[in-house]
Amino acid sequence: MQKWEYLRLTVAYRSEGEVYYVISNETEVIHKNDDASPKDLQNYIGAMGYQGWELVSLYQDVRHNEIYYFKRPIE
């Protein structure tokens, strides 16, 4: 039977389209002082795809953060 590992990615925005921070499983990977752009977020998520992560769910929480859930097979 296939086993999976899961990852939660939380994305907060400073203003319309400006990434404030990104947290991956409780570790801040894009920091509040980085002045990250949407392209930085896109590149980070793209790199996750190369690591075998597959997006399974996306929603917005009450603070308007985007919450992404990913999974990948455990080998």
mmCIF file of C-alpha atoms in Angstrom:
data_model
loop_
_atom_site.group_PDB
_atom_site.id
_atom_site.type_symbol
_atom_site.label_atom_id
_atom_site.label_comp_id
_atom_site.label_asym_id
_atom_site.label_seq_id
_atom_site.Cartn_x
_atom_site.Cartn_y
_atom_site.Cartn_z
ATOM 1 C CA MET A 1 0.000 0.000 0.000
ATOM 2 C CA GLN A 2 1.303 3.450 -0.949
ATOM 3 C CA LYS A 3 2.317 5.703 1.942
ATOM 4 C CA TRP A 4 2.404 9.498 1.737
ATOM 5 C CA GLU A 5 4.069 12.404 3.460
ATOM 6 C CA TYR A 6 2.296 15.746 3.668
ATOM 7 C CA LEU A 7 3.347 19.375 3.711
ATOM 8 C CA ARG A 8 1.368 22.478 4.673
ATOM 9 C CA LEU A 9 2.406 25.763 3.077
ATOM 10 C CA THR A 10 1.016 29.004 4.532
ATOM 11 C CA VAL A 11 1.306 32.153 2.418
ATOM 12 C CA ALA A 12 0.575 35.591 3.888
ATOM 13 C CA TYR A 13 0.336 38.751 1.827
ATOM 14 C CA ARG A 14 1.381 42.258 2.851
ATOM 15 C CA SER A 15 -0.815 43.945 0.272
ATOM 16 C CA GLU A 16 -2.457 43.001 -2.992
ATOM 17 C CA GLY A 17 -0.088 40.494 -4.571
ATOM 18 C CA GLU A 18 2.924 41.277 -2.351
ATOM 19 C CA VAL A 19 4.116 38.181 -0.469
ATOM 20 C CA TYR A 20 4.717 38.868 3.241
ATOM 21 C CA TYR A 21 5.990 35.456 4.332
ATOM 22 C CA VAL A 22 5.745 31.743 3.517
ATOM 23 C CA ILE A 23 5.786 29.008 6.152
ATOM 24 C CA SER A 24 6.409 25.387 5.219
ATOM 25 C CA ASN A 25 5.485 22.921 7.980
ATOM 26 C CA GLU A 26 6.208 25.495 10.706
ATOM 27 C CA THR A 27 9.478 26.721 9.108
ATOM 28 C CA GLU A 28 9.570 30.191 7.577
ATOM 29 C CA VAL A 29 11.032 29.775 4.076
ATOM 30 C CA ILE A 30 10.320 33.241 2.688
ATOM 31 C CA HIS A 31 10.891 35.788 5.425
ATOM 32 C CA LYS A 32 9.000 38.950 6.300
ATOM 33 C CA ASN A 33 12.007 41.111 5.430
ATOM 34 C CA ASP A 34 12.693 39.510 2.030
ATOM 35 C CA ASP A 35 10.364 41.772 -0.014
ATOM 36 C CA ALA A 36 9.271 38.684 -1.912
ATOM 37 C CA SER A 37 7.261 38.927 -5.096
ATOM 38 C CA PRO A 38 4.621 36.585 -6.495
ATOM 39 C CA LYS A 39 7.363 35.316 -8.852
ATOM 40 C CA ASP A 40 9.426 34.231 -5.807
ATOM 41 C CA LEU A 41 6.432 32.258 -4.550
ATOM 42 C CA GLN A 42 5.895 30.747 -7.990
ATOM 43 C CA ASN A 43 9.545 29.680 -8.145
ATOM 44 C CA TYR A 44 9.369 28.133 -4.678
ATOM 45 C CA ILE A 45 6.238 26.129 -5.513
ATOM 46 C CA GLY A 46 7.802 25.089 -8.831
ATOM 47 C CA ALA A 47 10.854 23.764 -6.987
ATOM 48 C CA MET A 48 8.523 21.761 -4.742
ATOM 49 C CA GLY A 49 7.111 20.091 -7.845
ATOM 50 C CA TYR A 50 10.595 18.997 -8.882
ATOM 51 C CA GLN A 51 10.967 17.479 -5.402
ATOM 52 C CA GLY A 52 7.880 15.340 -6.009
ATOM 53 C CA TRP A 53 5.280 17.395 -4.117
ATOM 54 C CA GLU A 54 1.758 17.416 -5.575
ATOM 55 C CA LEU A 55 -0.850 20.031 -4.629
ATOM 56 C CA VAL A 56 -3.950 18.375 -3.158
ATOM 57 C CA SER A 57 -5.813 21.270 -1.544
ATOM 58 C CA LEU A 58 -5.863 25.058 -1.363
ATOM 59 C CA TYR A 59 -8.038 27.333 0.738
ATOM 60 C CA GLN A 60 -8.047 30.757 2.360
ATOM 61 C CA ASP A 61 -8.220 31.033 6.154
ATOM 62 C CA VAL A 62 -9.998 33.721 8.204
ATOM 63 C CA ARG A 63 -6.890 35.963 8.048
ATOM 64 C CA HIS A 64 -6.912 35.708 4.240
ATOM 65 C CA ASN A 65 -3.742 33.601 4.226
ATOM 66 C CA GLU A 66 -3.551 30.980 1.504
ATOM 67 C CA ILE A 67 -3.107 27.458 2.873
ATOM 68 C CA TYR A 68 -1.720 24.880 0.453
ATOM 69 C CA TYR A 69 -1.548 21.151 1.204
ATOM 70 C CA PHE A 70 0.861 18.976 -0.743
ATOM 71 C CA LYS A 71 1.647 15.262 -0.690
ATOM 72 C CA ARG A 72 4.316 13.014 -2.135
ATOM 73 C CA PRO A 73 4.898 9.293 -1.971
ATOM 74 C CA ILE A 74 7.210 7.874 0.640
ATOM 75 C CA GLU A 75 9.627 5.508 -1.033
#
